[in-house]
Amino acid sequence: VSFLIAMLNEIGNRMCIDMNRVFVQGTSNGAMMANFLACARGDIVDGAAVAASSFPLSSDQCMGPVPVFVLHGRNDNVIGFPVGEGVRDTWLGINGCTGPGEEIDRGCTQWTDCEDRGQVVWCPHDGGHDRPDVAGFADEVYAFYMSL
């Protein structure tokens, strides 16, 4: 984590980026890293999008609510679907989300009745250990980030 925060600070010092809008994103191992950063450094991370991932920490190690967009394939033979549901449920707990959520596009469910800035979007899909229709979901993840 220290290396990634130092890298973020160095890039922020050299480039014109908004350090108040830092998002992390990844698939598989990259998503585990994104989950880790969002959890451990929720004071810096403003949102996360994770696909085909597990959750690498205990939720009590998290700094607080972080908006997250979670994708997971029902036929994932690398990180099983129940693990993806666990990632969703972990973020629902961290973010203090209540209620059943609201169905939105593509069979996704969004929880917005959460603590502080927390919210969760859960998008299960019929694929495996991949991101479906990358262009379409990329647009939705971008819209999610821009809504924050």
XYZ file of C-alpha atoms in Angstrom:
148
model
C 0.000 0.000 0.000
C 2.792 2.431 0.872
C 4.380 2.010 -2.556
C 1.087 2.626 -4.371
C 0.314 5.729 -2.298
C 3.854 7.047 -2.897
C 3.398 6.392 -6.630
C 0.045 8.199 -6.597
C 1.604 11.176 -4.814
C 4.539 11.275 -7.266
C 2.221 11.156 -10.267
C 0.051 13.815 -8.631
C 3.093 16.065 -8.206
C 4.191 15.628 -11.839
C 0.880 15.542 -13.684
C -2.307 17.546 -13.632
C -4.641 15.143 -11.843
C -7.411 15.768 -9.357
C -6.228 14.110 -6.155
C -9.779 14.493 -4.809
C -11.096 12.047 -7.432
C -8.959 8.927 -7.142
C -10.518 5.710 -8.432
C -9.128 2.174 -8.444
C -10.160 -0.587 -10.798
C -9.077 -4.096 -11.675
C -9.945 -7.628 -12.704
C -8.943 -10.775 -10.799
C -5.654 -10.053 -8.963
C -5.900 -6.401 -9.995
C -9.373 -6.292 -8.453
C -8.023 -7.773 -5.232
C -5.509 -4.925 -5.156
C -8.302 -2.411 -5.872
C -10.397 -3.907 -3.041
C -7.364 -3.767 -0.744
C -6.634 -0.112 -1.545
C -10.271 0.969 -1.304
C -10.589 -0.779 2.052
C -7.240 0.203 3.587
C -7.135 3.738 2.169
C -10.749 4.794 1.889
C -9.529 8.241 2.930
C -7.820 8.572 -0.469
C -9.828 6.274 -2.754
C -13.068 7.869 -3.954
C -14.490 4.838 -5.739
C -13.627 1.345 -6.955
C -14.695 -1.018 -9.724
C -13.772 -4.670 -9.276
C -14.383 -7.718 -11.468
C -13.881 -11.419 -10.720
C -12.355 -10.864 -7.314
C -12.165 -11.969 -3.723
C -11.799 -9.619 -0.750
C -8.233 -9.714 0.627
C -8.804 -8.157 4.065
C -11.110 -8.423 7.009
C -13.782 -5.737 6.795
C -12.775 -4.408 10.217
C -9.491 -3.282 8.622
C -11.330 -0.847 6.352
C -11.327 2.911 6.874
C -15.001 3.385 6.050
C -17.471 3.624 3.199
C -16.237 3.704 -0.402
C -18.551 3.541 -3.428
C -17.935 0.285 -5.335
C -19.051 -1.300 -8.605
C -18.728 -5.121 -8.400
C -18.866 -7.443 -11.457
C -18.712 -11.238 -11.186
C -19.463 -14.106 -13.564
C -21.880 -16.818 -12.519
C -19.658 -19.327 -14.363
C -16.309 -18.139 -12.968
C -14.217 -21.287 -12.484
C -11.229 -19.387 -11.028
C -12.912 -17.351 -8.269
C -16.307 -18.934 -7.728
C -19.522 -16.948 -7.902
C -20.210 -17.313 -4.152
C -16.885 -15.526 -3.516
C -18.072 -12.637 -5.699
C -21.322 -12.524 -3.741
C -19.146 -12.352 -0.618
C -17.302 -9.323 -2.038
C -20.671 -7.657 -2.651
C -21.872 -8.500 0.867
C -18.615 -7.313 2.435
C -18.923 -3.918 0.735
C -22.617 -3.708 1.674
C -21.546 -4.145 5.295
C -18.594 -1.748 5.130
C -20.770 0.863 3.444
C -23.650 0.371 5.890
C -26.126 -0.317 3.085
C -29.620 -1.455 3.994
C -32.637 -2.653 2.108
C -32.958 -4.813 -0.989
C -31.338 -2.411 -3.457
C -32.856 -1.235 -6.724
C -32.590 -3.094 -10.017
C -30.913 -1.008 -12.707
C -29.612 -1.726 -16.233
C -28.182 -5.103 -17.318
C -29.576 -6.987 -14.339
C -27.443 -4.987 -11.939
C -28.610 -3.947 -8.469
C -27.676 -0.663 -6.817
C -27.758 0.159 -3.118
C -27.743 3.871 -2.299
C -29.296 3.770 1.189
C -25.857 3.589 2.764
C -23.687 5.468 5.246
C -21.884 8.646 4.223
C -20.757 8.385 0.609
C -21.041 4.609 0.434
C -22.990 2.846 -2.280
C -22.704 -0.512 -4.030
C -23.530 -1.594 -7.579
C -23.619 -5.389 -8.084
C -23.552 -6.749 -11.632
C -23.585 -10.528 -11.934
C -23.271 -11.841 -15.488
C -23.457 -15.188 -17.258
C -19.775 -15.255 -18.218
C -16.793 -16.708 -16.447
C -13.590 -15.173 -15.150
C -13.794 -12.132 -17.403
C -15.611 -8.872 -17.932
C -18.584 -9.153 -20.269
C -19.123 -6.697 -23.111
C -16.160 -4.656 -21.979
C -17.170 -1.525 -23.892
C -20.684 -1.471 -22.431
C -19.610 -2.084 -18.862
C -16.714 0.341 -19.243
C -19.283 3.020 -20.069
C -21.338 2.084 -17.010
C -18.303 2.112 -14.715
C -17.317 5.524 -16.116
C -20.862 6.810 -15.490
C -20.678 5.368 -11.952
C -17.414 7.234 -11.283
C -18.784 10.464 -12.724
C -21.881 10.204 -10.512
C -19.749 10.273 -7.377
